[in-house]
Short mmCIF file of N, CA and C in Angstrom, two decimals:
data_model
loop_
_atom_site.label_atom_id
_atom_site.label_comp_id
_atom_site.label_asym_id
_atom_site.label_seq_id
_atom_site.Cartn_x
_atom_site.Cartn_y
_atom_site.Cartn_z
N UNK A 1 0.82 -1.18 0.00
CA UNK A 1 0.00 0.00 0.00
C UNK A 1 0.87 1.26 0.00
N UNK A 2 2.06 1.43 0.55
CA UNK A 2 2.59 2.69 0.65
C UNK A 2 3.62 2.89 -0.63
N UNK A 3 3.60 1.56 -1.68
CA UNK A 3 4.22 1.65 -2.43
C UNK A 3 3.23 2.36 -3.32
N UNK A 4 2.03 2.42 -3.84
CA UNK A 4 1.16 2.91 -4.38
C UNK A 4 1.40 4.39 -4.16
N UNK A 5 0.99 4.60 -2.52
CA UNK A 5 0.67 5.91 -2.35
C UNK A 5 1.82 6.94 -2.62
N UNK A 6 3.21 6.26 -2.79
CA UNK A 6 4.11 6.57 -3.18
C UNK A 6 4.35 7.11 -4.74
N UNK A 7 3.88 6.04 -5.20
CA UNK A 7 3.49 6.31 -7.05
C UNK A 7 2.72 7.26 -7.29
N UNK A 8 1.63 7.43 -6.57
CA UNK A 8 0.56 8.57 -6.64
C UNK A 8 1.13 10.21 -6.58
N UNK A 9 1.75 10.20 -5.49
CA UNK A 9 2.63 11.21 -5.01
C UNK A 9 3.74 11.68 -6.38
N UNK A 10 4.76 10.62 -6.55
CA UNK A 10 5.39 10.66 -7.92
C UNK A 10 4.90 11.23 -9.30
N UNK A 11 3.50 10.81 -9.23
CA UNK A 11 3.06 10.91 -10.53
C UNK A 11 2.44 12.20 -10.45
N UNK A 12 1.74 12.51 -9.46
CA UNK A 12 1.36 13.84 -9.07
C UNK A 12 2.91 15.49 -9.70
N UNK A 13 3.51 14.47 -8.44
CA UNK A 13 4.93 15.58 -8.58
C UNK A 13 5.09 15.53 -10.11
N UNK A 14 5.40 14.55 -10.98
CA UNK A 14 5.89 14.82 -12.17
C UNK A 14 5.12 15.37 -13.10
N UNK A 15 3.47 15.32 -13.33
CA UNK A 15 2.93 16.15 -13.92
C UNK A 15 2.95 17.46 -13.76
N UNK A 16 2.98 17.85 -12.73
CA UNK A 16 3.14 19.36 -12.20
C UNK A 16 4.20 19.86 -12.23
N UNK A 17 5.77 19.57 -11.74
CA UNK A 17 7.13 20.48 -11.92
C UNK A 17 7.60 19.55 -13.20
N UNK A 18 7.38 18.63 -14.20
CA UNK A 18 7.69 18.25 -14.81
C UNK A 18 7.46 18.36 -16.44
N UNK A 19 6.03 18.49 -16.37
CA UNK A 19 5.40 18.72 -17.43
C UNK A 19 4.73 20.21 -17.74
N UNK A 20 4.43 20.47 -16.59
CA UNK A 20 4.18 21.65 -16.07
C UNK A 20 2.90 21.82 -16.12
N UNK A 21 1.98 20.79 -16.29
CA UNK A 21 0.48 20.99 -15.90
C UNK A 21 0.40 21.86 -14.70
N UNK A 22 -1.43 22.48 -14.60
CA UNK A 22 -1.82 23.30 -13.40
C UNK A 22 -2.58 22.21 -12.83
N UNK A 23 -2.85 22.52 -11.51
CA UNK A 23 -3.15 22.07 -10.65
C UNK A 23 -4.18 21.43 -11.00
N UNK A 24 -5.57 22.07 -11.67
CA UNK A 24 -6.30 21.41 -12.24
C UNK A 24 -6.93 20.54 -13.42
N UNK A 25 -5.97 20.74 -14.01
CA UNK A 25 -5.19 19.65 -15.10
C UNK A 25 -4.80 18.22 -14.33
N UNK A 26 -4.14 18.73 -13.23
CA UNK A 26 -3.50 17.00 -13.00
C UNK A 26 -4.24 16.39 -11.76
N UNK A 27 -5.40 17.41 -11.16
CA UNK A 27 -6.48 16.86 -10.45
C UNK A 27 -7.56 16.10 -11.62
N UNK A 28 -7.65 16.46 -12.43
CA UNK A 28 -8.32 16.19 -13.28
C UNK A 28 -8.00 14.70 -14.13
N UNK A 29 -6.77 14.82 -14.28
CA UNK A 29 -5.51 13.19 -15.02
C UNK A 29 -5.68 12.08 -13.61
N UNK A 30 -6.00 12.52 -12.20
CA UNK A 30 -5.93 11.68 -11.40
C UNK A 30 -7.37 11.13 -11.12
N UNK A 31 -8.27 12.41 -11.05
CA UNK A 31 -9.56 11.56 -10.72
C UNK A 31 -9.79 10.58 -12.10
N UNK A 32 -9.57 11.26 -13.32
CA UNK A 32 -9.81 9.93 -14.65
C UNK A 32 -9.06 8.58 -14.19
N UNK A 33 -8.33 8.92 -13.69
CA UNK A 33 -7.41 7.26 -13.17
C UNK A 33 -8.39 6.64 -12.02
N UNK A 34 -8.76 7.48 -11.15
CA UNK A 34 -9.21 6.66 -10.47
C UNK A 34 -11.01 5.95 -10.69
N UNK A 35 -11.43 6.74 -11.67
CA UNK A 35 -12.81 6.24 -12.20
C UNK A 35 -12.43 5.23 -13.09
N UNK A 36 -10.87 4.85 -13.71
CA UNK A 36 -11.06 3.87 -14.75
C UNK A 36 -10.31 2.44 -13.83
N UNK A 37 -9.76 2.97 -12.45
CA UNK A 37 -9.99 1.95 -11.52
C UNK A 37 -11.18 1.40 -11.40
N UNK A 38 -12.27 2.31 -11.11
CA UNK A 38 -13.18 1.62 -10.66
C UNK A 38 -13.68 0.82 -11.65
N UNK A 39 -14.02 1.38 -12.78
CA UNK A 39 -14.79 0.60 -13.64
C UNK A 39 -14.24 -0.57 -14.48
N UNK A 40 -12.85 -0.63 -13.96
CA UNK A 40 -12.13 -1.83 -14.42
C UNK A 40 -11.66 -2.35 -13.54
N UNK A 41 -12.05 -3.10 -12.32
CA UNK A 41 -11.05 -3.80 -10.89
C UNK A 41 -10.42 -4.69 -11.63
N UNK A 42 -9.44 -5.17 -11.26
CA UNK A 42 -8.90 -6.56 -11.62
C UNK A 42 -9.90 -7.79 -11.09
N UNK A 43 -9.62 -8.72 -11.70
CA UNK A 43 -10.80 -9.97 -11.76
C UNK A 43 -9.59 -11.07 -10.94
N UNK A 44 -10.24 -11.56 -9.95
CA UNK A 44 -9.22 -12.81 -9.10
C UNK A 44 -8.12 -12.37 -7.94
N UNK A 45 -7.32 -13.16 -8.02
CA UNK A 45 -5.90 -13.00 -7.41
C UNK A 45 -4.71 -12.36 -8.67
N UNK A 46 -4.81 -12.33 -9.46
CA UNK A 46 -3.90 -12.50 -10.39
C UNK A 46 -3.97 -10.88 -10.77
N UNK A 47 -2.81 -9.93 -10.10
CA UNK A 47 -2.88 -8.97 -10.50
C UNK A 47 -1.79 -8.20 -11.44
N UNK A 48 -1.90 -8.74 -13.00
CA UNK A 48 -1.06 -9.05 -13.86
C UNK A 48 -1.14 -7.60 -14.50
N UNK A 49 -0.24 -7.38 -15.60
CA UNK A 49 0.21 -5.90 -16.29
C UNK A 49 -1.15 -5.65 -16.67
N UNK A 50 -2.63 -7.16 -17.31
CA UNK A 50 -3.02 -6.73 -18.23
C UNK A 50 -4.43 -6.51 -17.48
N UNK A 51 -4.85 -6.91 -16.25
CA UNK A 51 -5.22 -6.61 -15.43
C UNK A 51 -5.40 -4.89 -14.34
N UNK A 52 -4.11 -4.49 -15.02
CA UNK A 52 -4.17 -3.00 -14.24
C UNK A 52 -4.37 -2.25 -15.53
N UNK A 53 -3.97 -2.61 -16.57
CA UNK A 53 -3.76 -1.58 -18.41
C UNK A 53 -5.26 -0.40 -18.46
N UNK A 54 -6.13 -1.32 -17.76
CA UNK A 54 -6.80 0.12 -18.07
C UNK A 54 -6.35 1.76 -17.34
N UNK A 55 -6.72 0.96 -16.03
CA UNK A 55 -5.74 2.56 -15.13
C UNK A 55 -4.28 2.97 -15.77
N UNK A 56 -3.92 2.44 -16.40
CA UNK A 56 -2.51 3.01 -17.21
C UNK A 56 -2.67 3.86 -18.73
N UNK A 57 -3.77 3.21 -19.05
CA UNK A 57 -4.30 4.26 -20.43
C UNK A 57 -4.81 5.66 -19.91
N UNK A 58 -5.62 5.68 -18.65
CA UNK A 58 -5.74 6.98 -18.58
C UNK A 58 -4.41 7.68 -17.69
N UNK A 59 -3.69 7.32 -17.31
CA UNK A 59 -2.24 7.80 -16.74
C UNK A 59 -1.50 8.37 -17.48
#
């Protein structure tokens, strides 16, 4: 779990001093990630590349 929240943080930081999105630009890139979590959970135990790919298309 804190490896996640870690990534989140990362990905946050790098859209913003990196790319140079505004704030609401990359509030905006994160909530789309997290609605295409929802609407795609992974299915089982098996939490494989192709299993997470949707939350990575909107990333």
């Amino acid at each position: 779990m804190g490896a996640f929240l870690g990534f989140q943080f990362i990905v946050t930081f790098y859209l913003r001093e990196l790319r140079g999105w505004s704030a609401l630009r990359t509030a905006a890139a994160r909530v789309l990630a997290v609605v295409a979590y929802v609407l795609f959970p992974p299915v089982g135990a098996d939490w494989s590349y192709t299993a997470m790919f949707p939350t990575l298309i909107i990333v």
